[in-house]
N, CA, C and O atoms as a Tinker XYZ file with bonds, in Angstrom:
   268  protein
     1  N    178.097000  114.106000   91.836000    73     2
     2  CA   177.060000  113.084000   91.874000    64     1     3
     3  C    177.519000  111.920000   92.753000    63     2     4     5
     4  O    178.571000  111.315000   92.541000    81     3
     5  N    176.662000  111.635000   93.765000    73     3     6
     6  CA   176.875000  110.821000   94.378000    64     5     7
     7  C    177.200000  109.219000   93.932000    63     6     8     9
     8  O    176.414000  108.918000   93.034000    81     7
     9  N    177.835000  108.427000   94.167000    73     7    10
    10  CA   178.392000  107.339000   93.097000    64     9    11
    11  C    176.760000  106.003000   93.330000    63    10    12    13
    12  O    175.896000  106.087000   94.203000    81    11
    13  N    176.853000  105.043000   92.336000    73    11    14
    14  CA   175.536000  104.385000   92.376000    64    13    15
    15  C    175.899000  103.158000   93.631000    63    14    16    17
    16  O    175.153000  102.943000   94.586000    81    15
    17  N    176.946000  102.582000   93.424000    73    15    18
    18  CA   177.304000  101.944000   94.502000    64    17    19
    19  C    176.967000  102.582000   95.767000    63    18    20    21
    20  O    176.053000  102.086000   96.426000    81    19
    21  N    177.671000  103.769000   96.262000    73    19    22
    22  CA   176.937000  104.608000   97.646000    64    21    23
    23  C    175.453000  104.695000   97.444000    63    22    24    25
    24  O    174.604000  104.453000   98.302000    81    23
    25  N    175.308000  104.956000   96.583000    73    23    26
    26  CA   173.528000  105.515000   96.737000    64    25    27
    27  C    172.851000  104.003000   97.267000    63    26    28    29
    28  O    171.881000  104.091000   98.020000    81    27
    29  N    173.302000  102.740000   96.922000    73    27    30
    30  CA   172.746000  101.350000   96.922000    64    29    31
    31  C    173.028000  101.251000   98.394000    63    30    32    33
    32  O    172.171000  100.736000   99.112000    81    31
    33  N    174.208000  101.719000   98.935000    73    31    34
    34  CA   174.845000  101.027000   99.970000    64    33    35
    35  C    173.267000  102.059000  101.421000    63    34    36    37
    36  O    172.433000  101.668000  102.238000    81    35
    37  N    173.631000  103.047000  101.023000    73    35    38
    38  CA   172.504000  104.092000  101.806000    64    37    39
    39  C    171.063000  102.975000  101.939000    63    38    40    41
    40  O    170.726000  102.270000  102.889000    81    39
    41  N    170.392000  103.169000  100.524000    73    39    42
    42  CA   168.984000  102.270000  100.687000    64    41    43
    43  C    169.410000  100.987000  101.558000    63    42    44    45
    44  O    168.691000  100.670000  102.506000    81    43
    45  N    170.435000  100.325000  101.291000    73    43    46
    46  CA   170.460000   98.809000  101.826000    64    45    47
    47  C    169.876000   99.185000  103.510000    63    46    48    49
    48  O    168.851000   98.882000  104.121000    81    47
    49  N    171.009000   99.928000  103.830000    73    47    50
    50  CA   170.875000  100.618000  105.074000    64    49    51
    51  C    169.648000  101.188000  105.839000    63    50    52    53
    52  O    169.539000  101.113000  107.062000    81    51
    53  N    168.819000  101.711000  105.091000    73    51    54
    54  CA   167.734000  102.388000  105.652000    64    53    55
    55  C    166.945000  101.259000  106.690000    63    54    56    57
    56  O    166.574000  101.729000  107.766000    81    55
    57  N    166.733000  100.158000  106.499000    73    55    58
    58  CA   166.037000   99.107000  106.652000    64    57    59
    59  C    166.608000   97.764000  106.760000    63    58    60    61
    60  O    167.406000   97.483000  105.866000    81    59
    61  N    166.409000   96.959000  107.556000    73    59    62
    62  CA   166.389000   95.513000  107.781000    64    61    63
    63  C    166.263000   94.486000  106.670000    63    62    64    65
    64  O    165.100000   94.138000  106.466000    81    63
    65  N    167.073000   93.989000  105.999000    73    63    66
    66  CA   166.984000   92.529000  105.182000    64    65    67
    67  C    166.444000   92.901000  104.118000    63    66    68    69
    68  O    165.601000   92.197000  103.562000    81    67
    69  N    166.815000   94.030000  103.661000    73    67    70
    70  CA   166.802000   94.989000  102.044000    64    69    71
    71  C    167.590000   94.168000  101.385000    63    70    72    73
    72  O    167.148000   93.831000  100.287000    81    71
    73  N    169.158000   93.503000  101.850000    73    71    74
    74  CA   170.102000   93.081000  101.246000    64    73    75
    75  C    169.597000   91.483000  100.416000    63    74    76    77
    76  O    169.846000   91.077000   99.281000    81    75
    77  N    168.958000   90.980000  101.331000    73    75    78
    78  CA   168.131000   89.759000  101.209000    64    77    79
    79  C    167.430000   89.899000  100.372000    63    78    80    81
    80  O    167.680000   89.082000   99.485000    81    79
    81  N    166.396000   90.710000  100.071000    73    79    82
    82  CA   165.417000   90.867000   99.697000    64    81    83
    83  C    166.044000   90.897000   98.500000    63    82    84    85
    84  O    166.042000   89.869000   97.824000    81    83
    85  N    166.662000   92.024000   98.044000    73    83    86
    86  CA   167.482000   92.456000   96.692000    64    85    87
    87  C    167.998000   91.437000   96.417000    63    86    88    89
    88  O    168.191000   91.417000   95.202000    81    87
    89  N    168.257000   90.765000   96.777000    73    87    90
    90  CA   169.719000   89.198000   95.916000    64    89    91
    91  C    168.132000   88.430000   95.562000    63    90    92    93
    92  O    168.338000   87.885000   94.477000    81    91
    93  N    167.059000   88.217000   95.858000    73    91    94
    94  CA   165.874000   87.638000   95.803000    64    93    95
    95  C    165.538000   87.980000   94.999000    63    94    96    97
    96  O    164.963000   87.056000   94.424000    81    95
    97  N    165.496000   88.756000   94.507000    73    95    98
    98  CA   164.515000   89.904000   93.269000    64    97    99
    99  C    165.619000   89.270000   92.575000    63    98   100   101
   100  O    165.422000   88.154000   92.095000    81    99
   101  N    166.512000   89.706000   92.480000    73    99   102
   102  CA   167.625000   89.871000   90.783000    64   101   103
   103  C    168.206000   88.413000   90.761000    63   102   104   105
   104  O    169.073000   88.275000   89.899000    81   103
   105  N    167.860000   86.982000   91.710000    73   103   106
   106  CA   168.230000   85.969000   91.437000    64   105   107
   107  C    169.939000   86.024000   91.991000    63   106   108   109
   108  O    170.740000   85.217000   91.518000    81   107
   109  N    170.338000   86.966000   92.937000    73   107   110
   110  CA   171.850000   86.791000   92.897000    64   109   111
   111  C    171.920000   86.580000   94.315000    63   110   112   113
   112  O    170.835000   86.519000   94.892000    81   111
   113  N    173.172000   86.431000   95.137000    73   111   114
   114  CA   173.770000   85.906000   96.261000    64   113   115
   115  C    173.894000   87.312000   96.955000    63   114   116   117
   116  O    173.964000   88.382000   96.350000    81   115
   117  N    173.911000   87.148000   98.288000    73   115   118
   118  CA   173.619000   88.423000   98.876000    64   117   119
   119  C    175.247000   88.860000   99.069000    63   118   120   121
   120  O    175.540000   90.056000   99.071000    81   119
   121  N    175.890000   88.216000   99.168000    73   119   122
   122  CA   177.286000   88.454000   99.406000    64   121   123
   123  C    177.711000   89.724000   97.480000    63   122   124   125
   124  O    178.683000   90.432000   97.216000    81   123
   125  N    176.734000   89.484000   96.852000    73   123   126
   126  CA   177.045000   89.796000   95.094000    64   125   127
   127  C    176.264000   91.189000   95.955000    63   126   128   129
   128  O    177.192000   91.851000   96.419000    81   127
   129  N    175.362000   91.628000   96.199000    73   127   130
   130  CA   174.934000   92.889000   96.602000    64   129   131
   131  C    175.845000   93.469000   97.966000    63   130   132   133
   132  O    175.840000   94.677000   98.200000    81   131
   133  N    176.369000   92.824000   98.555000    73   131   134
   134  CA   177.585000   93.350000   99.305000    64   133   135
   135  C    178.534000   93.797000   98.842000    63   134   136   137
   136  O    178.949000   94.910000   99.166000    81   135
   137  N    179.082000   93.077000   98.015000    73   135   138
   138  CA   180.272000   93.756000   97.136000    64   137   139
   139  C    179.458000   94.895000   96.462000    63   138   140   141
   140  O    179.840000   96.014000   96.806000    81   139
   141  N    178.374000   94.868000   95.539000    73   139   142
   142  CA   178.287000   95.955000   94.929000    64   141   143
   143  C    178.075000   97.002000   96.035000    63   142   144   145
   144  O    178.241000   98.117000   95.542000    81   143
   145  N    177.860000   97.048000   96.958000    73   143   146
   146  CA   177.371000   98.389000   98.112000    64   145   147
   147  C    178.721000   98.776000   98.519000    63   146   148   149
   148  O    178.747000   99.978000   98.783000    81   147
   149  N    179.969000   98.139000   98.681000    73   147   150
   150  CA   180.863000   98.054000   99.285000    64   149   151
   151  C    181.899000   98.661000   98.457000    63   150   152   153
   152  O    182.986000   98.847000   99.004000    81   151
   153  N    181.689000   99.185000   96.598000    73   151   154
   154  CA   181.863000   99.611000   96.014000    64   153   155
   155  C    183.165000   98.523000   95.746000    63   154   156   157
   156  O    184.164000   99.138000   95.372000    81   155
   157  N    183.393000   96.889000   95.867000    73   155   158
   158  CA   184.513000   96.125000   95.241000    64   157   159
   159  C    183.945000   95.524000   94.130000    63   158   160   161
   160  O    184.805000   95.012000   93.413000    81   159
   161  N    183.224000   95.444000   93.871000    73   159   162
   162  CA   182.520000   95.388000   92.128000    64   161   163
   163  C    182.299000   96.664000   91.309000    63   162   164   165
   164  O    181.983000   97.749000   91.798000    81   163
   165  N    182.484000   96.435000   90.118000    73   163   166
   166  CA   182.073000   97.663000   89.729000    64   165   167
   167  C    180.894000   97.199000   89.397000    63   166   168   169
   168  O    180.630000   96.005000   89.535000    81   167
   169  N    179.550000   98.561000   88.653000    73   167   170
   170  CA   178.348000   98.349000   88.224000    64   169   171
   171  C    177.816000   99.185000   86.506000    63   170   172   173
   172  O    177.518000  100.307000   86.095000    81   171
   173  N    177.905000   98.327000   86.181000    73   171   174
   174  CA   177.436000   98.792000   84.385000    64   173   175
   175  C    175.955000   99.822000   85.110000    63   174   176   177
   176  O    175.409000   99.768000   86.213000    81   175
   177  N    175.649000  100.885000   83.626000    73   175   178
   178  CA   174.174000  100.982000   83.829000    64   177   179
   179  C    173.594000  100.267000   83.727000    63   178   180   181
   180  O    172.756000  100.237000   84.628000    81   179
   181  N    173.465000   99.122000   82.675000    73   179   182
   182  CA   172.552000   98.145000   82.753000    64   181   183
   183  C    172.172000   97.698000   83.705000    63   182   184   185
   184  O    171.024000   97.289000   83.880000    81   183
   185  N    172.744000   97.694000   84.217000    73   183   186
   186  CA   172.825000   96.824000   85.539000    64   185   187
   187  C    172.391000   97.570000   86.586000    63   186   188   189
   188  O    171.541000   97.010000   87.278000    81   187
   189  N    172.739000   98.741000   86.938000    73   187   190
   190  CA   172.304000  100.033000   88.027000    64   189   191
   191  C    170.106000   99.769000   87.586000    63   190   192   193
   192  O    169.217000   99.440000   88.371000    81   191
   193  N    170.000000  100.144000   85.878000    73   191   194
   194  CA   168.497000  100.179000   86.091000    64   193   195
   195  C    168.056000   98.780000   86.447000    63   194   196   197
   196  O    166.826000   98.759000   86.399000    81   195
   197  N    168.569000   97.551000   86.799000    73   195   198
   198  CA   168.031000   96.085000   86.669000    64   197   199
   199  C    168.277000   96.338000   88.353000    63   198   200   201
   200  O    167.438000   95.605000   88.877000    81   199
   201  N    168.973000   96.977000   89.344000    73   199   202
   202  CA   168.530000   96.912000   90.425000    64   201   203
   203  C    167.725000   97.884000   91.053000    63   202   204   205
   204  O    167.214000   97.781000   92.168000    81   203
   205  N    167.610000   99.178000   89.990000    73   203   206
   206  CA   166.906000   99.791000   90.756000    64   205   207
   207  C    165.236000   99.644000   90.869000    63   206   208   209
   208  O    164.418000  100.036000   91.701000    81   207
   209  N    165.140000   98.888000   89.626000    73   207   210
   210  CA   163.674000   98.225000   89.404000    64   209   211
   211  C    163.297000   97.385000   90.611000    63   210   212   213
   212  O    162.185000   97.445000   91.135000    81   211
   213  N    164.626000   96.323000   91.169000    73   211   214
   214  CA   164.283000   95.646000   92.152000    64   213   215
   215  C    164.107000   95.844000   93.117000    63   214   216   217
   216  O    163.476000   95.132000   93.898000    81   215
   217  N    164.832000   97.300000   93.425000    73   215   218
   218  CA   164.813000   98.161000   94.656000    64   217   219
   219  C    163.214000   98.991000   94.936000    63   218   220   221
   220  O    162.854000   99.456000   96.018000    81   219
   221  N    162.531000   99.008000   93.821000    73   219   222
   222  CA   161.135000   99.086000   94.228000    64   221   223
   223  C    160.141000   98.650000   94.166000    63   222   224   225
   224  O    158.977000   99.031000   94.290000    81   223
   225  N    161.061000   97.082000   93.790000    73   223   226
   226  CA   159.730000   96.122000   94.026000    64   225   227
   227  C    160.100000   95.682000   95.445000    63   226   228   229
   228  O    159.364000   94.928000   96.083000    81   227
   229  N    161.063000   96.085000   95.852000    73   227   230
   230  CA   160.968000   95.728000   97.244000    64   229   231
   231  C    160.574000   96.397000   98.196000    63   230   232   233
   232  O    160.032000   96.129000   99.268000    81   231
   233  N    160.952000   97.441000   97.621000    73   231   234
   234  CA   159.919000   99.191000   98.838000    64   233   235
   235  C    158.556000   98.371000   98.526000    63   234   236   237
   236  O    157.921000   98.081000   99.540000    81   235
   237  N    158.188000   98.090000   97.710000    73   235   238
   238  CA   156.326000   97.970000   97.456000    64   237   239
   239  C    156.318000   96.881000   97.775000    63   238   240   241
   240  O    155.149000   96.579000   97.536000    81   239
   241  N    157.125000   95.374000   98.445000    73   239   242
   242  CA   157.237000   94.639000   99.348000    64   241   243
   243  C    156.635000   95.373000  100.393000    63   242   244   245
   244  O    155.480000   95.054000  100.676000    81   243
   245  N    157.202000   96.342000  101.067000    73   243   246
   246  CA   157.476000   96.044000  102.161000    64   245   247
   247  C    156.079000   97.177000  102.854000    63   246   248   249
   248  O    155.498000   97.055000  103.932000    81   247
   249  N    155.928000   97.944000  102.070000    73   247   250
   250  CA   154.725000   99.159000  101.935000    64   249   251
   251  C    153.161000   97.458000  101.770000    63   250   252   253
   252  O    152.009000   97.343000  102.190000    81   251
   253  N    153.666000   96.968000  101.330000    73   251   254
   254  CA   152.099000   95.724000  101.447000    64   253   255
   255  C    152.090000   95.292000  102.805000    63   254   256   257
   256  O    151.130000   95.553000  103.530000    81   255
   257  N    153.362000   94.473000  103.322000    73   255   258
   258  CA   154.060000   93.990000  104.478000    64   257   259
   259  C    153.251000   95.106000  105.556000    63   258   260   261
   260  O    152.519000   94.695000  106.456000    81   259
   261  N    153.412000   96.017000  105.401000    73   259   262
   262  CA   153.232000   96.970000  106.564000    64   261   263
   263  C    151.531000   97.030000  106.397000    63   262   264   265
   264  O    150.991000   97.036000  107.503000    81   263
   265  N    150.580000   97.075000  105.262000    73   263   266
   266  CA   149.557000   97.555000  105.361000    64   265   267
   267  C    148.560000   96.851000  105.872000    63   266   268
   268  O    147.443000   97.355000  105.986000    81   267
């Protein structure tokens, strides 16, 4: 299984100012979603489902953005 940190670091990647966006949603510092992508934090589950929620409120950002 691919680790959750990599899987985060991939999405960040796909797209432009995902990283931004994400520290926006969850109230945190973008440098705090760097480390977690960068795999020097570790990440609780709790915490994995509290970004992945944010991770598609930001796809559905960006899916409005575009329409």
């Amino acid at each position: 299984m691919k680790s959750l940190n990599k899987a985060l670091r991939e999405w960040l990647l796909e797209r432009r100012g995902r990283g931004m966006a994400l520290a926006e949603k969850l109230d945190c510092s973008r440098q705090y979603i760097s480390e977690i992508s960068k795999m020097e934090t570790g990440l609780s589950l709790t915490k994995w489902d509290e970004i992945q929620w944010a991770m598609l409120e930001v796809e559905s950002d960006e899916q409005g953005a575009a329409a």
